[in-house]
CSV table of C-alpha atoms in Angstrom, one decimal:
chain,number,residue,atom,x,y,z
G,1,MET,CA,43.7,-112.5,159.2
G,2,ALA,CA,40.8,-114.8,159.7
G,3,THR,CA,37.4,-113.6,161.0
G,4,THR,CA,35.1,-115.7,163.1
G,5,THR,CA,31.4,-114.9,163.4
G,6,ILE,CA,29.6,-116.3,166.4
G,7,THR,CA,25.8,-116.5,166.2
G,8,PRO,CA,24.2,-116.6,169.6
G,9,GLU,CA,21.5,-119.1,170.4
G,10,PRO,CA,18.0,-117.7,170.1
G,11,THR,CA,16.5,-116.6,173.4
G,12,ALA,CA,13.2,-118.3,174.6
G,13,ALA,CA,11.3,-115.1,173.5
G,14,GLU,CA,12.8,-115.3,170.0
G,15,ARG,CA,11.9,-119.0,169.8
G,16,HIS,CA,8.3,-118.2,171.0
G,17,ASP,CA,8.0,-115.4,168.4
G,18,ALA,CA,9.1,-117.8,165.6
G,19,HIS,CA,6.4,-120.3,166.7
G,20,ALA,CA,3.8,-117.6,167.0
G,21,SER,CA,4.2,-116.8,163.3
G,22,VAL,CA,3.1,-120.3,162.3
G,23,ARG,CA,-0.4,-121.7,162.8
G,24,ARG,CA,-1.2,-125.4,162.5
G,25,ARG,CA,-4.6,-126.9,162.1
G,26,THR,CA,-5.6,-130.5,161.5
G,27,VAL,CA,-7.5,-131.2,158.3
G,28,ARG,CA,-8.2,-134.0,155.9
G,29,THR,CA,-7.6,-133.7,152.1
G,30,ILE,CA,-10.2,-134.7,149.6
G,31,LYS,CA,-8.7,-135.3,146.2
G,32,VAL,CA,-11.0,-136.0,143.3
G,33,TYR,CA,-9.9,-137.1,139.8
G,34,TRP,CA,-12.3,-135.4,137.4
G,35,PRO,CA,-12.5,-135.9,133.6
G,36,VAL,CA,-12.6,-132.8,131.4
G,37,ALA,CA,-12.6,-132.2,127.6
G,38,SER,CA,-9.2,-132.5,126.0
G,39,SER,CA,-9.6,-128.9,124.8
G,40,THR,CA,-10.0,-127.8,128.4
G,41,LEU,CA,-6.8,-129.6,129.5
G,42,THR,CA,-5.0,-128.0,126.5
G,43,ALA,CA,-6.3,-124.5,127.2
G,44,CYS,CA,-5.3,-124.8,130.9
G,45,ALA,CA,-1.8,-126.0,129.9
G,46,LYS,CA,-1.5,-122.9,127.8
G,47,GLY,CA,-2.5,-120.7,130.7
G,48,ASP,CA,-6.2,-120.2,129.9
G,49,LEU,CA,-7.6,-121.1,133.3
G,50,ASP,CA,-11.0,-119.7,132.5
G,51,ALA,CA,-11.5,-122.8,130.4
G,52,LEU,CA,-12.3,-124.6,133.7
G,53,ARG,CA,-15.4,-122.4,134.2
G,54,THR,CA,-16.7,-123.3,130.7
G,55,ASP,CA,-16.0,-127.0,130.8
G,56,GLN,CA,-19.4,-128.7,131.2
G,57,SER,CA,-18.1,-131.6,133.3
G,58,PHE,CA,-16.0,-129.5,135.6
G,59,ALA,CA,-18.9,-127.1,136.2
G,60,SER,CA,-20.7,-129.6,138.4
G,61,LEU,CA,-17.6,-130.0,140.6
G,62,LEU,CA,-17.2,-126.3,140.9
G,63,ARG,CA,-20.8,-126.0,142.1
G,64,ILE,CA,-20.1,-128.5,144.8
G,65,LEU,CA,-17.0,-126.7,145.9
G,66,GLU,CA,-18.7,-123.3,145.9
G,67,THR,CA,-21.8,-124.6,147.9
G,68,SER,CA,-20.0,-126.6,150.5
G,69,PRO,CA,-18.7,-124.2,153.1
G,70,GLU,CA,-16.9,-127.0,154.9
G,71,LEU,CA,-14.6,-127.4,151.9
G,72,GLY,CA,-11.6,-125.2,151.4
G,73,ASP,CA,-12.2,-123.1,154.5
G,74,PHE,CA,-9.0,-120.9,155.0
G,75,GLY,CA,-10.6,-118.3,157.2
G,76,VAL,CA,-10.4,-115.1,155.1
G,77,TYR,CA,-10.4,-117.3,151.9
G,78,GLY,CA,-13.2,-119.8,151.1
G,79,ASP,CA,-13.8,-122.5,148.5
G,80,VAL,CA,-10.0,-123.0,148.2
G,81,PHE,CA,-8.9,-125.9,145.9
G,82,GLU,CA,-5.9,-126.8,143.9
G,83,VAL,CA,-6.0,-128.3,140.4
G,84,SER,CA,-3.3,-130.4,138.8
G,85,LEU,CA,-3.5,-131.3,135.1
G,86,GLY,CA,-3.1,-134.9,134.1
G,87,VAL,CA,-4.1,-138.0,132.2
G,88,GLU,CA,-5.7,-141.1,133.6
G,89,GLY,CA,-5.3,-144.5,131.9
G,90,PHE,CA,-7.5,-147.5,132.3
G,91,THR,CA,-8.6,-150.8,130.7
G,92,VAL,CA,-12.3,-151.3,130.6
G,93,GLN,CA,-13.2,-154.7,132.1
G,94,PRO,CA,-16.2,-156.9,131.2
G,95,GLY,CA,-19.4,-155.8,133.0
G,96,ALA,CA,-18.5,-152.1,132.9
G,97,ARG,CA,-20.6,-149.4,131.4
G,98,PRO,CA,-17.9,-147.0,130.4
G,99,ALA,CA,-18.5,-143.3,129.7
G,100,LEU,CA,-15.2,-143.5,127.7
G,101,GLY,CA,-13.7,-146.4,125.9
G,102,SER,CA,-14.9,-149.9,125.2
G,103,ILE,CA,-14.7,-153.4,126.8
G,104,GLY,CA,-11.1,-154.6,126.7
G,105,GLY,CA,-9.8,-151.4,125.3
G,106,ARG,CA,-7.1,-149.3,126.9
G,107,SER,CA,-8.2,-145.7,127.3
G,108,LEU,CA,-6.7,-142.4,128.2
G,109,SER,CA,-8.7,-139.6,129.7
G,110,ALA,CA,-7.9,-135.9,130.1
G,111,THR,CA,-8.2,-135.6,133.9
G,112,LEU,CA,-7.8,-133.0,136.6
G,113,ALA,CA,-6.7,-133.9,140.1
G,114,VAL,CA,-8.6,-131.5,142.4
G,115,THR,CA,-7.6,-131.2,146.0
G,116,THR,CA,-9.4,-129.4,148.8
G,117,HIS,CA,-9.5,-129.6,152.6
G,118,VAL,CA,-12.0,-130.2,155.3
G,119,ASP,CA,-11.5,-129.7,159.0
G,120,ALA,CA,-10.5,-133.0,160.6
G,121,ALA,CA,-13.1,-132.5,163.3
G,122,ALA,CA,-15.9,-132.7,160.8
G,123,ASP,CA,-18.3,-135.5,161.9
G,124,ASP,CA,-19.0,-138.6,159.8
G,125,ASP,CA,-22.4,-137.3,158.7
G,126,THR,CA,-20.8,-134.2,157.2
G,127,LEU,CA,-18.0,-136.2,155.5
G,128,THR,CA,-20.6,-138.7,154.1
G,129,ARG,CA,-22.8,-135.8,152.8
G,130,ILE,CA,-19.8,-134.2,151.0
G,131,LEU,CA,-18.5,-137.4,149.6
G,132,THR,CA,-22.0,-138.5,148.5
G,133,ARG,CA,-22.4,-135.2,146.6
G,134,LEU,CA,-19.1,-135.8,144.9
G,135,VAL,CA,-19.9,-139.4,143.9
G,136,ASP,CA,-23.4,-138.5,142.7
G,137,ALA,CA,-22.1,-135.7,140.5
G,138,HIS,CA,-19.1,-137.6,139.1
G,139,PRO,CA,-19.4,-138.6,135.5
G,140,TRP,CA,-17.5,-141.8,135.8
G,141,GLU,CA,-19.0,-145.2,136.6
G,142,VAL,CA,-16.3,-145.7,139.3
G,143,PRO,CA,-15.2,-142.3,140.6
G,144,VAL,CA,-11.7,-142.0,142.0
G,145,ILE,CA,-11.9,-139.9,145.2
G,146,GLU,CA,-9.2,-140.0,148.0
G,147,LEU,CA,-9.9,-139.0,151.6
G,148,SER,CA,-6.7,-138.6,153.6
G,149,ALA,CA,-6.0,-139.4,157.2
G,150,PRO,CA,-5.9,-136.3,159.4
G,151,LEU,CA,-2.8,-134.1,158.7
G,152,ASP,CA,-1.5,-130.8,159.8
G,153,LEU,CA,-2.0,-127.8,157.5
G,154,VAL,CA,0.5,-125.0,158.1
G,155,SER,CA,-0.2,-121.3,157.5
G,156,ARG,CA,0.8,-117.9,158.9
G,157,ALA,CA,-0.6,-117.1,162.3
């Protein structure tokens, strides 16, 4: 004998409850590619995340993240950021003053991709101040910093 199960459509109240459990807010992401020592990248890949705290280059980025209340504000959590391990490749062009590599040479750099968020309503002066701090602290001649268009960040209500 076959059994059929009929699932009723959710009521308006049930749909409202489902929506009430989700909060959306509009933010922009700031993603910074930051060089670190190869030993730091290796230690992190092995699970030693405290190596980030002792990496001299990364320490300056951490100070910016920790002293910029506009960055990574998640209400009951502050200074929120994500780190992805990686490698950046580049060829140094004539006229450059590279921190790593030499003119005409192909270089690989142990690099972290660090992403944080800022409220999309932040004014241009606030964004410029934050981005200037990042550029000024960055050890590369040409920092790679991405600022996204506004996007929705979803969390629990």
